[in-house]
Coordinates of C-alpha atoms in Angstrom, one line a residue:
Chain A
E6 CA 0.0 0.0 0.0
D7 CA 1.3 3.6 -0.9
Q8 CA 2.4 5.4 2.2
V9 CA 4.0 8.6 2.9
T10 CA 5.4 9.4 6.4
Q11 CA 6.7 12.9 7.3
S12 CA 9.0 13.7 10.4
P13 CA 8.9 15.4 12.7
E14 CA 5.3 16.2 13.1
A15 CA 6.3 19.6 14.6
L16 CA 9.5 21.7 14.6
R17 CA 10.4 24.8 16.6
L18 CA 13.5 26.7 15.5
Q19 CA 15.0 30.0 16.4
E20 CA 15.4 32.4 13.6
G21 CA 18.7 31.5 11.7
E22 CA 18.8 28.0 13.0
S23 CA 18.9 25.6 9.9
S24 CA 17.3 22.3 9.9
S25 CA 15.8 19.6 7.6
L26 CA 12.3 18.0 7.2
N27 CA 11.9 14.4 6.2
C28 CA 9.6 12.6 4.0
S29 CA 9.7 8.9 3.7
Y30 CA 7.6 7.1 1.0
T31 CA 6.7 3.7 -0.3
V32 CA 4.6 3.7 -3.6
S33 CA 4.4 1.7 -6.7
G34 CA 4.9 3.5 -9.9
L35 CA 6.4 6.9 -8.5
R36 CA 6.0 9.7 -11.1
G37 CA 7.1 12.5 -8.9
L38 CA 7.4 13.9 -5.3
F39 CA 5.9 17.2 -4.5
W40 CA 6.4 19.7 -1.6
Y41 CA 3.9 22.2 -0.6
R42 CA 3.6 24.9 2.0
Q43 CA 0.3 25.5 3.7
D44 CA -0.6 28.4 6.0
P45 CA -3.5 28.2 8.3
G46 CA -6.9 28.3 6.7
K47 CA -5.6 28.3 3.2
G48 CA -4.8 25.7 0.5
P49 CA -1.5 24.2 -0.2
E50 CA 1.0 26.5 -2.1
F51 CA 3.3 24.6 -4.6
L52 CA 7.0 24.6 -3.8
F53 CA 8.9 21.9 -5.8
T54 CA 8.5 18.8 -7.8
L55 CA 11.2 16.1 -7.9
Y56 CA 11.3 13.3 -10.4
S57 CA 14.4 11.3 -10.0
A58 CA 16.8 10.2 -7.2
G59 CA 19.6 12.6 -6.9
E60 CA 17.7 15.6 -8.1
E61 CA 17.9 18.8 -6.1
K62 CA 15.9 22.1 -6.3
E63 CA 16.2 25.4 -4.5
K64 CA 14.0 28.3 -3.9
E65 CA 15.2 31.2 -1.5
R66 CA 16.0 29.5 1.9
L67 CA 14.5 26.1 0.8
K68 CA 16.3 23.1 -0.9
A69 CA 14.6 20.0 -1.6
T70 CA 16.5 16.7 -2.4
L71 CA 15.3 13.0 -3.3
T72 CA 16.5 9.7 -2.8
K73 CA 14.8 6.3 -3.8
K74 CA 13.1 6.2 -0.4
E75 CA 12.9 9.7 1.0
S76 CA 13.1 13.3 0.5
F77 CA 14.3 16.2 2.6
L78 CA 13.4 19.8 2.7
H79 CA 16.4 21.7 3.9
I80 CA 15.7 25.2 5.5
T81 CA 18.7 27.4 5.7
A82 CA 18.7 30.3 8.2
P83 CA 15.0 30.4 8.5
K84 CA 12.9 33.5 9.2
P85 CA 9.6 33.8 11.2
E86 CA 7.7 34.1 7.9
D87 CA 8.8 30.6 7.0
S88 CA 6.4 29.3 9.8
A89 CA 3.8 27.1 8.1
T90 CA 3.0 23.5 7.6
Y91 CA 5.0 21.7 4.9
L92 CA 3.4 19.0 3.1
C93 CA 5.0 16.1 1.2
A94 CA 3.1 14.2 -1.6
V95 CA 4.0 11.5 -4.1
Q96 CA 2.3 11.3 -7.4
R97 CA 1.0 8.1 -8.8
N98 CA 0.7 7.0 -12.4
T99 CA -3.0 8.3 -12.4
G100 CA -1.7 11.7 -11.5
K101 CA -3.4 11.7 -8.1
L102 CA -1.3 13.0 -5.0
I103 CA -0.8 11.0 -1.9
F104 CA 0.0 13.2 1.0
G105 CA 1.8 12.9 4.3
Q106 CA 0.5 14.4 7.4
G107 CA 2.7 17.3 7.3
T108 CA 5.3 19.0 9.5
T109 CA 4.3 22.2 11.2
L110 CA 7.2 24.5 11.5
Q111 CA 7.4 27.4 14.0
V112 CA 10.4 29.9 13.6
K113 CA 10.7 32.3 16.5
P114 CA 12.5 35.6 16.2
Chain B
D1 CA -7.3 33.2 -14.5
T2 CA -5.2 33.9 -11.5
G3 CA -5.9 30.7 -9.6
V4 CA -8.3 28.1 -8.5
S5 CA -11.6 29.5 -7.0
Q6 CA -13.7 27.7 -4.4
N7 CA -17.1 28.8 -3.0
P8 CA -18.2 29.2 -0.4
R9 CA -15.2 29.6 1.8
H10 CA -17.2 28.6 4.8
K11 CA -20.3 26.6 5.3
I12 CA -22.1 25.7 8.6
T13 CA -25.0 23.3 8.2
K14 CA -27.1 21.1 10.4
R15 CA -26.7 17.3 10.3
G16 CA -28.9 15.7 7.8
Q17 CA -28.9 18.7 5.5
N18 CA -27.5 18.7 1.9
V19 CA -24.5 20.8 0.9
T20 CA -22.9 21.7 -2.4
F21 CA -19.5 23.3 -3.0
R22 CA -18.2 24.8 -6.3
C23 CA -14.7 24.8 -7.8
D24 CA -13.7 27.0 -10.7
P25 CA -10.3 25.6 -12.1
I26 CA -7.7 27.5 -14.0
S27 CA -9.3 27.8 -17.4
E28 CA -6.8 25.7 -19.5
H29 CA -6.4 22.9 -16.9
N30 CA -8.0 19.7 -18.0
R31 CA -7.6 17.7 -14.7
L32 CA -9.4 18.6 -11.5
Y33 CA -9.1 16.9 -8.2
W34 CA -11.0 17.0 -4.9
Y35 CA -9.5 16.4 -1.6
R36 CA -10.7 16.5 2.0
Q37 CA -8.4 17.7 4.8
T38 CA -9.2 17.3 8.5
L39 CA -7.2 19.1 11.2
G40 CA -3.6 18.0 11.6
Q41 CA -3.7 15.7 8.7
G42 CA -2.7 15.9 5.1
P43 CA -5.2 16.2 2.3
E44 CA -7.0 12.9 1.3
F45 CA -7.9 12.2 -2.2
L46 CA -11.6 12.0 -3.1
T47 CA -12.0 12.0 -6.8
Y48 CA -10.7 13.5 -10.0
F49 CA -11.9 14.5 -13.5
Q50 CA -10.1 14.7 -16.7
N51 CA -12.2 17.1 -18.7
E52 CA -15.8 16.0 -18.0
A53 CA -15.0 12.4 -17.2
Q54 CA -14.8 11.2 -13.7
L55 CA -11.9 8.7 -13.8
E56 CA -11.2 7.7 -10.2
K57 CA -13.1 7.8 -6.8
S58 CA -11.7 7.0 -3.5
R59 CA -13.3 4.5 -1.2
L60 CA -13.6 7.5 1.2
L61 CA -16.3 8.8 -1.3
S62 CA -19.4 7.0 0.2
D63 CA -22.7 7.1 -1.8
R64 CA -23.6 10.3 0.1
F65 CA -20.9 12.0 -2.0
S66 CA -21.4 13.0 -5.6
A67 CA -19.2 15.1 -7.9
E68 CA -19.8 16.6 -11.4
R69 CA -17.8 18.5 -13.9
P70 CA -20.3 19.4 -16.7
K71 CA -18.6 20.5 -19.9
G72 CA -15.1 20.1 -18.4
S73 CA -15.3 23.4 -16.8
F74 CA -16.3 24.2 -13.2
S75 CA -17.0 21.2 -10.8
T76 CA -19.3 20.7 -8.0
L77 CA -19.2 18.4 -4.9
E78 CA -22.5 17.6 -3.2
I79 CA -22.7 15.8 0.2
Q80 CA -26.1 14.5 1.0
R81 CA -27.5 13.9 4.5
T82 CA -24.4 15.4 6.1
E83 CA -22.9 13.9 9.2
Q84 CA -20.5 15.5 11.9
G85 CA -17.6 13.3 10.6
D86 CA -18.1 15.1 7.3
S87 CA -16.7 18.3 9.0
A88 CA -13.4 19.2 7.3
M89 CA -11.7 21.4 4.7
Y90 CA -12.6 20.5 1.2
L91 CA -9.9 21.4 -1.3
C92 CA -10.0 21.5 -5.0
A93 CA -6.8 21.4 -7.4
S94 CA -6.3 21.6 -11.2
T95 CA -3.6 20.8 -13.5
L96 CA -2.7 20.6 -17.2
G97 CA -1.5 17.0 -17.6
S98 CA -0.1 16.0 -14.3
D99 CA 2.3 18.7 -13.3
G100 CA 1.9 22.0 -11.4
Y101 CA -1.0 21.3 -9.4
T102 CA -2.7 24.4 -8.1
F103 CA -4.9 24.4 -5.1
G104 CA -7.8 26.7 -4.2
S105 CA -8.3 28.0 -0.8
G106 CA -10.8 25.3 0.1
T107 CA -14.2 25.3 1.6
R108 CA -14.5 24.7 5.4
L109 CA -17.5 22.7 6.3
T110 CA -18.7 22.5 9.8
V111 CA -21.7 20.1 10.5
V112 CA -23.5 20.9 13.8

């Protein structure tokens, strides 16, 4: 059965304290792995798509990496405005996304 | 179009009533997805359309739920005889092909 597990469930950082979020997955027929950011009361906002092991993508303070079993979202020198829930999702052949439960990040000034 | 639009943003209904939500996707997007999200969880897949054809439905979608996408444009999700367990955020997403999914802001349903 397809499964996506994110860790930790919650993460508190001081401003400037770098860290990583983990997304472990088991899926048959992986087409892509997606990272989204979600603010309270809003829909998920697209960050990255990764398609093959070894691929990396960056956007401002965020960098996503992919292996055959997991993906990491690295946050370098975070700011309070980076506080949000970060969602990982795997894409199956049908195109539907299977999401993890998310990691809620709080960055304190 | 600047994004995916969902209406209403919030809906409070009494148990047993029917509710209908609407999603207007990005106009050139041919695929439209419905997800449900409860507090502290990631979105769960409900159903998806390619143009006007409904191609897959989740086992989560009981016979009280029905979705349509007439003419491959906007979509509606109807829940009949609502139950308290239906309380959740209902999210719509659209995409052209299978990349670049864009989500709407969702409809938050509260069943009292």
